[in-house]
Protein backbone atom coordinates (compact mmCIF):
# COMPACT_ATOMS: atom_id res chain seq x y z
CA UNK A 1 0.00 0.00 0.00
CA UNK A 2 1.09 3.60 -0.48
CA UNK A 3 1.22 4.37 3.25
CA UNK A 4 3.74 1.60 3.94
CA UNK A 5 7.49 2.13 3.95
CA UNK A 6 9.16 1.38 0.60
CA UNK A 7 10.77 -2.03 0.37
CA UNK A 8 13.49 -0.86 -1.99
CA UNK A 9 16.58 1.06 -0.87
CA UNK A 10 16.51 4.86 -1.16
CA UNK A 11 17.98 6.16 -4.41
CA UNK A 12 21.69 7.01 -4.02
CA UNK A 13 21.49 10.12 -6.25
CA UNK A 14 22.56 13.34 -4.52
CA UNK A 15 24.00 11.60 -1.46
CA UNK A 16 27.45 12.70 -0.28
CA UNK A 17 29.80 9.92 0.75
CA UNK A 18 30.70 9.93 4.42
CA UNK A 19 27.44 11.59 5.54
CA UNK A 20 24.73 9.58 7.23
CA UNK A 21 21.14 9.99 6.06
CA UNK A 22 17.75 8.99 7.36
CA UNK A 23 14.58 8.43 5.36
CA UNK A 24 11.67 10.71 6.25
CA UNK A 25 8.09 10.25 5.10
CA UNK A 26 6.35 13.39 3.90
CA UNK A 27 3.14 14.22 2.10
CA UNK A 28 2.37 16.44 -0.86
CA UNK A 29 -0.90 17.50 -2.51
CA UNK A 30 -2.03 15.70 -5.64
CA UNK A 31 -5.14 15.25 -7.75
CA UNK A 32 -6.60 11.78 -8.35
CA UNK A 33 -9.04 11.29 -11.24
CA UNK A 34 -11.40 8.31 -11.09
CA UNK A 35 -14.25 7.90 -13.60
CA UNK A 36 -13.44 11.38 -14.87
CA UNK A 37 -14.01 12.99 -11.49
CA UNK A 38 -10.94 14.76 -10.05
CA UNK A 39 -10.39 14.85 -6.32
CA UNK A 40 -7.67 16.73 -4.40
CA UNK A 41 -5.82 14.53 -1.94
CA UNK A 42 -2.31 13.89 -0.64
CA UNK A 43 0.25 11.24 -1.40
CA UNK A 44 3.28 10.15 0.60
CA UNK A 45 6.82 10.51 -0.58
CA UNK A 46 10.20 9.89 1.01
CA UNK A 47 13.26 12.11 1.21
CA UNK A 48 16.81 11.58 2.42
CA UNK A 49 17.67 13.98 5.25
CA UNK A 50 21.33 14.27 6.30
CA UNK A 51 21.97 13.49 9.95
CA UNK A 52 24.16 16.11 11.67
CA UNK A 53 27.26 14.83 13.44
CA UNK A 54 27.08 14.26 17.14
CA UNK A 55 27.88 17.27 19.31
CA UNK A 56 30.18 15.58 21.76
CA UNK A 57 30.76 18.83 23.64
CA UNK A 58 27.05 19.15 24.36
CA UNK A 59 26.80 15.47 25.28
CA UNK A 60 29.76 15.77 27.64
CA UNK A 61 28.33 18.91 29.21
CA UNK A 62 24.98 17.22 29.80
CA UNK A 63 26.81 14.30 31.38
CA UNK A 64 28.78 16.59 33.69
CA UNK A 65 25.64 18.43 34.71
CA UNK A 66 23.87 15.14 35.42
CA UNK A 67 26.86 13.97 37.51
CA UNK A 68 26.76 17.25 39.49
CA UNK A 69 23.04 16.79 40.13
CA UNK A 70 23.56 13.19 41.23
CA UNK A 71 26.45 14.12 43.52
CA UNK A 72 24.35 16.89 45.05
CA UNK A 73 21.52 14.43 45.74
CA UNK A 74 23.96 12.07 47.47
CA UNK A 75 25.45 14.98 49.41
CA UNK A 76 22.02 16.11 50.64
CA UNK A 77 21.12 12.54 51.64
CA UNK A 78 24.40 12.00 53.49
CA UNK A 79 24.42 15.32 55.32
CA UNK A 80 20.76 14.93 56.25
CA UNK A 81 21.39 11.45 57.66
CA UNK A 82 24.54 12.48 59.55
CA UNK A 83 23.34 15.78 60.97
CA UNK A 84 19.87 14.33 61.63
CA UNK A 85 21.45 11.56 63.69
CA UNK A 86 23.45 14.24 65.54
CA UNK A 87 20.30 16.24 66.38
CA UNK A 88 18.13 13.22 67.07
CA UNK A 89 19.20 13.11 70.71
CA UNK A 90 17.85 16.64 71.34
CA UNK A 91 14.48 16.53 69.54
CA UNK A 92 12.12 14.28 67.66
CA UNK A 93 13.34 12.48 64.53
CA UNK A 94 11.06 14.42 62.14
CA UNK A 95 12.28 17.78 63.39
CA UNK A 96 15.90 16.64 63.59
CA UNK A 97 16.09 15.32 60.05
CA UNK A 98 14.06 18.24 58.71
CA UNK A 99 16.53 20.68 60.25
CA UNK A 100 19.44 18.58 58.97
CA UNK A 101 18.26 18.96 55.36
CA UNK A 102 18.67 22.74 55.67
CA UNK A 103 22.48 22.55 55.88
CA UNK A 104 23.15 21.39 52.29
CA UNK A 105 20.03 23.12 50.99
CA UNK A 106 21.53 26.43 52.11
CA UNK A 107 24.59 26.32 49.89
CA UNK A 108 22.55 24.85 46.99
CA UNK A 109 20.20 27.84 47.10
CA UNK A 110 23.16 30.22 47.24
CA UNK A 111 24.63 28.42 44.22
CA UNK A 112 21.41 29.00 42.29
CA UNK A 113 21.38 32.71 43.18
CA UNK A 114 25.01 32.96 42.11
CA UNK A 115 24.00 31.48 38.76
CA UNK A 116 21.18 34.01 38.31
CA UNK A 117 23.58 36.88 39.11
CA UNK A 118 26.39 35.55 36.90
CA UNK A 119 26.40 38.70 34.74
CA UNK A 120 26.78 41.01 37.77
CA UNK A 121 29.80 39.87 39.73
CA UNK A 122 29.27 42.39 42.52
CA UNK A 123 25.89 40.86 43.32
CA UNK A 124 27.07 37.29 42.67
CA UNK A 125 29.92 37.76 45.14
CA UNK A 126 27.47 37.99 48.06
CA UNK A 127 25.79 34.72 47.08
CA UNK A 128 29.19 33.04 46.57
CA UNK A 129 30.41 33.99 50.05
CA UNK A 130 27.11 32.94 51.63
CA UNK A 131 27.32 29.59 49.85
CA UNK A 132 30.85 28.97 51.11
CA UNK A 133 29.74 29.84 54.64
CA UNK A 134 26.76 27.45 54.46
CA UNK A 135 29.04 24.71 53.07
CA UNK A 136 31.53 25.21 55.91
CA UNK A 137 28.77 24.93 58.52
CA UNK A 138 27.47 21.70 56.91
CA UNK A 139 30.97 20.15 56.75
CA UNK A 140 31.67 21.05 60.39
CA UNK A 141 28.37 19.50 61.47
CA UNK A 142 29.16 16.27 59.59
CA UNK A 143 32.66 16.07 61.10
CA UNK A 144 31.26 16.71 64.58
CA UNK A 145 28.82 13.85 64.10
CA UNK A 146 31.68 11.54 63.06
CA UNK A 147 33.75 12.45 66.09
CA UNK A 148 30.75 12.04 68.36
CA UNK A 149 30.06 8.57 67.02
CA UNK A 150 33.70 7.56 67.47
CA UNK A 151 34.54 7.47 63.75
CA UNK A 152 36.38 10.66 62.81
CA UNK A 153 37.46 9.31 59.42
CA UNK A 154 33.85 8.72 58.43
CA UNK A 155 32.99 12.27 59.42
CA UNK A 156 35.82 13.69 57.33
CA UNK A 157 34.90 11.60 54.30
CA UNK A 158 31.23 12.50 54.69
CA UNK A 159 32.12 16.20 54.84
CA UNK A 160 34.19 15.80 51.68
CA UNK A 161 31.06 14.67 49.82
CA UNK A 162 29.49 18.12 50.22
CA UNK A 163 32.78 19.80 49.26
CA UNK A 164 33.01 17.70 46.07
CA UNK A 165 29.40 18.47 45.14
CA UNK A 166 29.99 22.17 45.65
CA UNK A 167 33.21 21.99 43.60
CA UNK A 168 31.46 20.27 40.71
CA UNK A 169 28.81 22.98 40.60
CA UNK A 170 31.53 25.62 40.68
CA UNK A 171 33.15 24.07 37.60
CA UNK A 172 29.84 23.82 35.75
CA UNK A 173 28.96 27.43 36.58
CA UNK A 174 32.40 28.57 35.49
CA UNK A 175 31.92 26.92 32.10
CA UNK A 176 28.56 28.61 31.51
CA UNK A 177 29.57 32.00 32.91
CA UNK A 178 31.06 34.31 30.26
CA UNK A 179 33.09 37.23 31.67
CA UNK A 180 31.79 40.61 30.49
CA UNK A 181 33.82 43.75 29.99
CA UNK A 182 33.08 46.81 32.10
CA UNK A 183 31.27 48.50 29.23
CA UNK A 184 29.12 45.46 28.38
CA UNK A 185 28.33 44.86 32.06
CA UNK A 186 27.31 48.51 32.51
CA UNK A 187 25.08 48.41 29.43
CA UNK A 188 23.42 45.20 30.62
CA UNK A 189 22.98 46.66 34.12
CA UNK A 190 21.20 49.70 32.67
CA UNK A 191 18.85 47.51 30.62
CA UNK A 192 18.03 45.39 33.66
CA UNK A 193 17.29 48.51 35.68
CA UNK A 194 14.88 49.82 33.04
CA UNK A 195 13.06 46.51 32.88
CA UNK A 196 12.95 46.34 36.69
CA UNK A 197 11.45 49.84 36.87
CA UNK A 198 8.74 48.97 34.34
CA UNK A 199 8.01 45.74 36.19
CA UNK A 200 7.79 47.56 39.54
CA UNK A 201 5.51 50.28 38.16
CA UNK A 202 3.28 47.70 36.47
CA UNK A 203 3.01 45.59 39.62
CA UNK A 204 2.25 48.62 41.79
CA UNK A 205 -0.41 49.87 39.39
CA UNK A 206 -2.06 46.45 39.34
CA UNK A 207 -2.04 46.35 43.12
CA UNK A 208 -3.57 49.83 43.40
CA UNK A 209 -6.26 49.06 40.81
CA UNK A 210 -7.12 45.79 42.58
CA UNK A 211 -7.36 47.58 45.93
CA UNK A 212 -9.50 50.33 44.42
CA UNK A 213 -11.81 47.76 42.82
CA UNK A 214 -12.09 45.88 46.13
CA UNK A 215 -12.97 49.02 48.08
CA UNK A 216 -15.56 50.04 45.48
CA UNK A 217 -17.11 46.57 45.39
CA UNK A 218 -17.30 46.13 49.18
CA UNK A 219 -18.02 49.66 50.42
CA UNK A 220 -19.62 51.18 47.35
CA UNK A 221 -18.59 54.09 45.13
CA UNK A 222 -19.01 56.51 48.04
CA UNK A 223 -15.89 55.11 49.68
CA UNK A 224 -13.76 56.39 46.83
CA UNK A 225 -14.76 59.95 47.63
CA UNK A 226 -13.03 59.67 51.01
CA UNK A 227 -9.67 59.11 49.42
CA UNK A 228 -9.95 62.16 47.22
CA UNK A 229 -8.14 65.24 48.53
CA UNK A 230 -10.34 68.02 49.81
CA UNK A 231 -10.48 71.10 47.60
CA UNK A 232 -8.17 73.87 48.63
CA UNK A 233 -9.97 76.66 50.51
CA UNK A 234 -10.50 79.88 48.61
CA UNK A 235 -8.93 82.81 50.41
CA UNK A 236 -11.18 85.90 50.83
CA UNK A 237 -10.25 88.88 48.71
CA UNK A 238 -7.84 91.25 50.36
CA UNK A 239 -9.06 94.90 50.28
CA UNK A 240 -6.81 97.27 48.48
CA UNK A 241 -4.77 99.50 50.76
CA UNK A 242 -5.09 103.17 49.79
CA UNK A 243 -1.87 104.72 48.73
CA UNK A 244 -0.34 107.03 51.28
CA UNK A 245 -0.10 110.70 50.28
CA UNK A 246 3.33 111.74 49.24
CA UNK A 247 5.34 113.20 52.05
CA UNK A 248 6.34 116.77 51.83
CA UNK A 249 9.86 115.85 52.71
CA UNK A 250 10.11 113.29 49.92
CA UNK A 251 12.42 114.53 47.22
CA UNK A 252 10.85 115.24 43.87
CA UNK A 253 12.19 113.12 41.05
CA UNK A 254 14.29 114.97 38.52
CA UNK A 255 12.46 116.00 35.36
CA UNK A 256 12.67 113.57 32.53
CA UNK A 257 15.05 114.42 29.78
CA UNK A 258 13.44 116.14 26.84
CA UNK A 259 13.33 114.08 23.69
CA UNK A 260 16.04 114.85 21.27
CA UNK A 261 15.02 116.95 18.31
CA UNK A 262 15.08 115.18 14.98
CA UNK A 263 17.69 116.57 12.63
CA UNK A 264 16.45 119.07 10.06
CA UNK A 265 15.58 117.63 6.66
CA UNK A 266 17.76 118.81 3.81
CA UNK A 267 15.92 118.54 0.50
CA UNK A 268 17.71 117.95 -2.76
CA UNK A 269 15.14 120.16 -4.47
CA UNK A 270 14.68 123.43 -2.51
CA UNK A 271 11.14 123.76 -3.86
CA UNK A 272 10.09 120.94 -1.46
CA UNK A 273 10.30 123.40 1.45
CA UNK A 274 7.55 125.50 -0.17
CA UNK A 275 4.96 122.70 -0.18
CA UNK A 276 5.91 120.96 3.09
CA UNK A 277 3.77 123.36 5.25
CA UNK A 278 0.69 122.29 3.27
CA UNK A 279 0.75 118.92 5.18
CA UNK A 280 0.43 120.59 8.57
CA UNK A 281 -3.35 120.55 8.31
CA UNK A 282 -3.36 116.74 8.40
CA UNK A 283 -4.25 116.33 4.74
CA UNK A 284 -2.33 115.59 1.59
CA UNK A 285 -2.32 118.72 -0.63
CA UNK A 286 -3.56 118.60 -4.16
CA UNK A 287 -1.79 119.73 -7.32
CA UNK A 288 -3.51 123.13 -7.46
CA UNK A 289 -2.59 123.99 -3.88
CA UNK A 290 1.07 122.98 -4.46
CA UNK A 291 1.21 125.01 -7.71
CA UNK A 292 -0.09 128.08 -5.91
CA UNK A 293 2.42 127.62 -3.02
CA UNK A 294 5.31 127.36 -5.51
CA UNK A 295 4.08 130.47 -7.34
CA UNK A 296 3.80 132.43 -4.06
CA UNK A 297 7.40 131.35 -3.24
CA UNK A 298 8.55 132.95 -6.53
CA UNK A 299 9.30 129.65 -8.28
CA UNK A 300 7.09 130.56 -11.16
CA UNK A 301 4.90 128.13 -13.01
CA UNK A 302 5.86 124.47 -12.52
CA UNK A 303 4.40 121.58 -14.49
CA UNK A 304 1.95 119.26 -12.79
CA UNK A 305 4.09 116.15 -13.44
CA UNK A 306 7.08 117.83 -11.79
CA UNK A 307 4.99 118.85 -8.80
CA UNK A 308 3.59 115.36 -8.17
CA UNK A 309 6.38 113.09 -9.44
CA UNK A 310 9.39 115.05 -8.20
CA UNK A 311 8.68 117.68 -5.57
CA UNK A 312 5.89 115.94 -3.61
CA UNK A 313 7.59 112.55 -4.05
CA UNK A 314 10.79 113.82 -2.42
CA UNK A 315 8.85 115.30 0.51
CA UNK A 316 7.09 112.00 1.16
CA UNK A 317 10.34 110.09 0.64
CA UNK A 318 11.82 111.79 3.71
CA UNK A 319 8.59 111.45 5.70
CA UNK A 320 6.64 108.38 4.45
CA UNK A 321 3.81 108.96 6.92
CA UNK A 322 2.75 112.02 4.92
CA UNK A 323 1.72 109.78 2.03
CA UNK A 324 -0.95 108.20 4.23
CA UNK A 325 -2.75 111.49 4.90
CA UNK A 326 -6.21 111.81 3.37
CA UNK A 327 -6.37 114.06 0.29
CA UNK A 328 -7.31 117.67 0.91
CA UNK A 329 -10.67 118.79 -0.31
CA UNK A 330 -10.59 121.37 -3.17
CA UNK A 331 -11.26 124.95 -2.16
CA UNK A 332 -14.83 126.09 -2.83
CA UNK A 333 -15.27 128.32 -5.87
CA UNK A 334 -16.52 131.84 -5.42
CA UNK A 335 -19.01 133.46 -7.74
Coordinates of C-alpha atoms in Angstrom, one line a residue:
X1 CA 0.0 0.0 0.0
X2 CA 1.1 3.6 -0.5
X3 CA 1.2 4.4 3.2
X4 CA 3.7 1.6 3.9
X5 CA 7.5 2.1 4.0
X6 CA 9.2 1.4 0.6
X7 CA 10.8 -2.0 0.4
X8 CA 13.5 -0.9 -2.0
X9 CA 16.6 1.1 -0.9
X10 CA 16.5 4.9 -1.2
X11 CA 18.0 6.2 -4.4
X12 CA 21.7 7.0 -4.0
X13 CA 21.5 10.1 -6.3
X14 CA 22.6 13.3 -4.5
X15 CA 24.0 11.6 -1.5
X16 CA 27.4 12.7 -0.3
X17 CA 29.8 9.9 0.7
X18 CA 30.7 9.9 4.4
X19 CA 27.4 11.6 5.5
X20 CA 24.7 9.6 7.2
X21 CA 21.1 10.0 6.1
X22 CA 17.8 9.0 7.4
X23 CA 14.6 8.4 5.4
X24 CA 11.7 10.7 6.2
X25 CA 8.1 10.2 5.1
X26 CA 6.3 13.4 3.9
X27 CA 3.1 14.2 2.1
X28 CA 2.4 16.4 -0.9
X29 CA -0.9 17.5 -2.5
X30 CA -2.0 15.7 -5.6
X31 CA -5.1 15.2 -7.8
X32 CA -6.6 11.8 -8.3
X33 CA -9.0 11.3 -11.2
X34 CA -11.4 8.3 -11.1
X35 CA -14.2 7.9 -13.6
X36 CA -13.4 11.4 -14.9
X37 CA -14.0 13.0 -11.5
X38 CA -10.9 14.8 -10.1
X39 CA -10.4 14.9 -6.3
X40 CA -7.7 16.7 -4.4
X41 CA -5.8 14.5 -1.9
X42 CA -2.3 13.9 -0.6
X43 CA 0.2 11.2 -1.4
X44 CA 3.3 10.2 0.6
X45 CA 6.8 10.5 -0.6
X46 CA 10.2 9.9 1.0
X47 CA 13.3 12.1 1.2
X48 CA 16.8 11.6 2.4
X49 CA 17.7 14.0 5.2
X50 CA 21.3 14.3 6.3
X51 CA 22.0 13.5 10.0
X52 CA 24.2 16.1 11.7
X53 CA 27.3 14.8 13.4
X54 CA 27.1 14.3 17.1
X55 CA 27.9 17.3 19.3
X56 CA 30.2 15.6 21.8
X57 CA 30.8 18.8 23.6
X58 CA 27.1 19.1 24.4
X59 CA 26.8 15.5 25.3
X60 CA 29.8 15.8 27.6
X61 CA 28.3 18.9 29.2
X62 CA 25.0 17.2 29.8
X63 CA 26.8 14.3 31.4
X64 CA 28.8 16.6 33.7
X65 CA 25.6 18.4 34.7
X66 CA 23.9 15.1 35.4
X67 CA 26.9 14.0 37.5
X68 CA 26.8 17.2 39.5
X69 CA 23.0 16.8 40.1
X70 CA 23.6 13.2 41.2
X71 CA 26.4 14.1 43.5
X72 CA 24.3 16.9 45.0
X73 CA 21.5 14.4 45.7
X74 CA 24.0 12.1 47.5
X75 CA 25.4 15.0 49.4
X76 CA 22.0 16.1 50.6
X77 CA 21.1 12.5 51.6
X78 CA 24.4 12.0 53.5
X79 CA 24.4 15.3 55.3
X80 CA 20.8 14.9 56.2
X81 CA 21.4 11.4 57.7
X82 CA 24.5 12.5 59.5
X83 CA 23.3 15.8 61.0
X84 CA 19.9 14.3 61.6
X85 CA 21.4 11.6 63.7
X86 CA 23.4 14.2 65.5
X87 CA 20.3 16.2 66.4
X88 CA 18.1 13.2 67.1
X89 CA 19.2 13.1 70.7
X90 CA 17.9 16.6 71.3
X91 CA 14.5 16.5 69.5
X92 CA 12.1 14.3 67.7
X93 CA 13.3 12.5 64.5
X94 CA 11.1 14.4 62.1
X95 CA 12.3 17.8 63.4
X96 CA 15.9 16.6 63.6
X97 CA 16.1 15.3 60.1
X98 CA 14.1 18.2 58.7
X99 CA 16.5 20.7 60.3
X100 CA 19.4 18.6 59.0
X101 CA 18.3 19.0 55.4
X102 CA 18.7 22.7 55.7
X103 CA 22.5 22.5 55.9
X104 CA 23.2 21.4 52.3
X105 CA 20.0 23.1 51.0
X106 CA 21.5 26.4 52.1
X107 CA 24.6 26.3 49.9
X108 CA 22.6 24.8 47.0
X109 CA 20.2 27.8 47.1
X110 CA 23.2 30.2 47.2
X111 CA 24.6 28.4 44.2
X112 CA 21.4 29.0 42.3
X113 CA 21.4 32.7 43.2
X114 CA 25.0 33.0 42.1
X115 CA 24.0 31.5 38.8
X116 CA 21.2 34.0 38.3
X117 CA 23.6 36.9 39.1
X118 CA 26.4 35.5 36.9
X119 CA 26.4 38.7 34.7
X120 CA 26.8 41.0 37.8
X121 CA 29.8 39.9 39.7
X122 CA 29.3 42.4 42.5
X123 CA 25.9 40.9 43.3
X124 CA 27.1 37.3 42.7
X125 CA 29.9 37.8 45.1
X126 CA 27.5 38.0 48.1
X127 CA 25.8 34.7 47.1
X128 CA 29.2 33.0 46.6
X129 CA 30.4 34.0 50.0
X130 CA 27.1 32.9 51.6
X131 CA 27.3 29.6 49.8
X132 CA 30.8 29.0 51.1
X133 CA 29.7 29.8 54.6
X134 CA 26.8 27.5 54.5
X135 CA 29.0 24.7 53.1
X136 CA 31.5 25.2 55.9
X137 CA 28.8 24.9 58.5
X138 CA 27.5 21.7 56.9
X139 CA 31.0 20.1 56.7
X140 CA 31.7 21.1 60.4
X141 CA 28.4 19.5 61.5
X142 CA 29.2 16.3 59.6
X143 CA 32.7 16.1 61.1
X144 CA 31.3 16.7 64.6
X145 CA 28.8 13.8 64.1
X146 CA 31.7 11.5 63.1
X147 CA 33.8 12.5 66.1
X148 CA 30.8 12.0 68.4
X149 CA 30.1 8.6 67.0
X150 CA 33.7 7.6 67.5
X151 CA 34.5 7.5 63.7
X152 CA 36.4 10.7 62.8
X153 CA 37.5 9.3 59.4
X154 CA 33.8 8.7 58.4
X155 CA 33.0 12.3 59.4
X156 CA 35.8 13.7 57.3
X157 CA 34.9 11.6 54.3
X158 CA 31.2 12.5 54.7
X159 CA 32.1 16.2 54.8
X160 CA 34.2 15.8 51.7
X161 CA 31.1 14.7 49.8
X162 CA 29.5 18.1 50.2
X163 CA 32.8 19.8 49.3
X164 CA 33.0 17.7 46.1
X165 CA 29.4 18.5 45.1
X166 CA 30.0 22.2 45.7
X167 CA 33.2 22.0 43.6
X168 CA 31.5 20.3 40.7
X169 CA 28.8 23.0 40.6
X170 CA 31.5 25.6 40.7
X171 CA 33.1 24.1 37.6
X172 CA 29.8 23.8 35.7
X173 CA 29.0 27.4 36.6
X174 CA 32.4 28.6 35.5
X175 CA 31.9 26.9 32.1
X176 CA 28.6 28.6 31.5
X177 CA 29.6 32.0 32.9
X178 CA 31.1 34.3 30.3
X179 CA 33.1 37.2 31.7
X180 CA 31.8 40.6 30.5
X181 CA 33.8 43.7 30.0
X182 CA 33.1 46.8 32.1
X183 CA 31.3 48.5 29.2
X184 CA 29.1 45.5 28.4
X185 CA 28.3 44.9 32.1
X186 CA 27.3 48.5 32.5
X187 CA 25.1 48.4 29.4
X188 CA 23.4 45.2 30.6
X189 CA 23.0 46.7 34.1
X190 CA 21.2 49.7 32.7
X191 CA 18.9 47.5 30.6
X192 CA 18.0 45.4 33.7
X193 CA 17.3 48.5 35.7
X194 CA 14.9 49.8 33.0
X195 CA 13.1 46.5 32.9
X196 CA 12.9 46.3 36.7
X197 CA 11.5 49.8 36.9
X198 CA 8.7 49.0 34.3
X199 CA 8.0 45.7 36.2
X200 CA 7.8 47.6 39.5
X201 CA 5.5 50.3 38.2
X202 CA 3.3 47.7 36.5
X203 CA 3.0 45.6 39.6
X204 CA 2.3 48.6 41.8
X205 CA -0.4 49.9 39.4
X206 CA -2.1 46.4 39.3
X207 CA -2.0 46.4 43.1
X208 CA -3.6 49.8 43.4
X209 CA -6.3 49.1 40.8
X210 CA -7.1 45.8 42.6
X211 CA -7.4 47.6 45.9
X212 CA -9.5 50.3 44.4
X213 CA -11.8 47.8 42.8
X214 CA -12.1 45.9 46.1
X215 CA -13.0 49.0 48.1
X216 CA -15.6 50.0 45.5
X217 CA -17.1 46.6 45.4
X218 CA -17.3 46.1 49.2
X219 CA -18.0 49.7 50.4
X220 CA -19.6 51.2 47.3
X221 CA -18.6 54.1 45.1
X222 CA -19.0 56.5 48.0
X223 CA -15.9 55.1 49.7
X224 CA -13.8 56.4 46.8
X225 CA -14.8 60.0 47.6
X226 CA -13.0 59.7 51.0
X227 CA -9.7 59.1 49.4
X228 CA -10.0 62.2 47.2
X229 CA -8.1 65.2 48.5
X230 CA -10.3 68.0 49.8
X231 CA -10.5 71.1 47.6
X232 CA -8.2 73.9 48.6
X233 CA -10.0 76.7 50.5
X234 CA -10.5 79.9 48.6
X235 CA -8.9 82.8 50.4
X236 CA -11.2 85.9 50.8
X237 CA -10.2 88.9 48.7
X238 CA -7.8 91.2 50.4
X239 CA -9.1 94.9 50.3
X240 CA -6.8 97.3 48.5
X241 CA -4.8 99.5 50.8
X242 CA -5.1 103.2 49.8
X243 CA -1.9 104.7 48.7
X244 CA -0.3 107.0 51.3
X245 CA -0.1 110.7 50.3
X246 CA 3.3 111.7 49.2
X247 CA 5.3 113.2 52.0
X248 CA 6.3 116.8 51.8
X249 CA 9.9 115.9 52.7
X250 CA 10.1 113.3 49.9
X251 CA 12.4 114.5 47.2
X252 CA 10.8 115.2 43.9
X253 CA 12.2 113.1 41.1
X254 CA 14.3 115.0 38.5
X255 CA 12.5 116.0 35.4
X256 CA 12.7 113.6 32.5
X257 CA 15.1 114.4 29.8
X258 CA 13.4 116.1 26.8
X259 CA 13.3 114.1 23.7
X260 CA 16.0 114.9 21.3
X261 CA 15.0 116.9 18.3
X262 CA 15.1 115.2 15.0
X263 CA 17.7 116.6 12.6
X264 CA 16.4 119.1 10.1
X265 CA 15.6 117.6 6.7
X266 CA 17.8 118.8 3.8
X267 CA 15.9 118.5 0.5
X268 CA 17.7 118.0 -2.8
X269 CA 15.1 120.2 -4.5
X270 CA 14.7 123.4 -2.5
X271 CA 11.1 123.8 -3.9
X272 CA 10.1 120.9 -1.5
X273 CA 10.3 123.4 1.5
X274 CA 7.5 125.5 -0.2
X275 CA 5.0 122.7 -0.2
X276 CA 5.9 121.0 3.1
X277 CA 3.8 123.4 5.2
X278 CA 0.7 122.3 3.3
X279 CA 0.8 118.9 5.2
X280 CA 0.4 120.6 8.6
X281 CA -3.4 120.5 8.3
X282 CA -3.4 116.7 8.4
X283 CA -4.2 116.3 4.7
X284 CA -2.3 115.6 1.6
X285 CA -2.3 118.7 -0.6
X286 CA -3.6 118.6 -4.2
X287 CA -1.8 119.7 -7.3
X288 CA -3.5 123.1 -7.5
X289 CA -2.6 124.0 -3.9
X290 CA 1.1 123.0 -4.5
X291 CA 1.2 125.0 -7.7
X292 CA -0.1 128.1 -5.9
X293 CA 2.4 127.6 -3.0
X294 CA 5.3 127.4 -5.5
X295 CA 4.1 130.5 -7.3
X296 CA 3.8 132.4 -4.1
X297 CA 7.4 131.4 -3.2
X298 CA 8.6 133.0 -6.5
X299 CA 9.3 129.7 -8.3
X300 CA 7.1 130.6 -11.2
X301 CA 4.9 128.1 -13.0
X302 CA 5.9 124.5 -12.5
X303 CA 4.4 121.6 -14.5
X304 CA 1.9 119.3 -12.8
X305 CA 4.1 116.1 -13.4
X306 CA 7.1 117.8 -11.8
X307 CA 5.0 118.9 -8.8
X308 CA 3.6 115.4 -8.2
X309 CA 6.4 113.1 -9.4
X310 CA 9.4 115.0 -8.2
X311 CA 8.7 117.7 -5.6
X312 CA 5.9 115.9 -3.6
X313 CA 7.6 112.6 -4.0
X314 CA 10.8 113.8 -2.4
X315 CA 8.8 115.3 0.5
X316 CA 7.1 112.0 1.2
X317 CA 10.3 110.1 0.6
X318 CA 11.8 111.8 3.7
X319 CA 8.6 111.4 5.7
X320 CA 6.6 108.4 4.5
X321 CA 3.8 109.0 6.9
X322 CA 2.8 112.0 4.9
X323 CA 1.7 109.8 2.0
X324 CA -0.9 108.2 4.2
X325 CA -2.7 111.5 4.9
X326 CA -6.2 111.8 3.4
X327 CA -6.4 114.1 0.3
X328 CA -7.3 117.7 0.9
X329 CA -10.7 118.8 -0.3
X330 CA -10.6 121.4 -3.2
X331 CA -11.3 124.9 -2.2
X332 CA -14.8 126.1 -2.8
X333 CA -15.3 128.3 -5.9
X334 CA -16.5 131.8 -5.4
X335 CA -19.0 133.5 -7.7

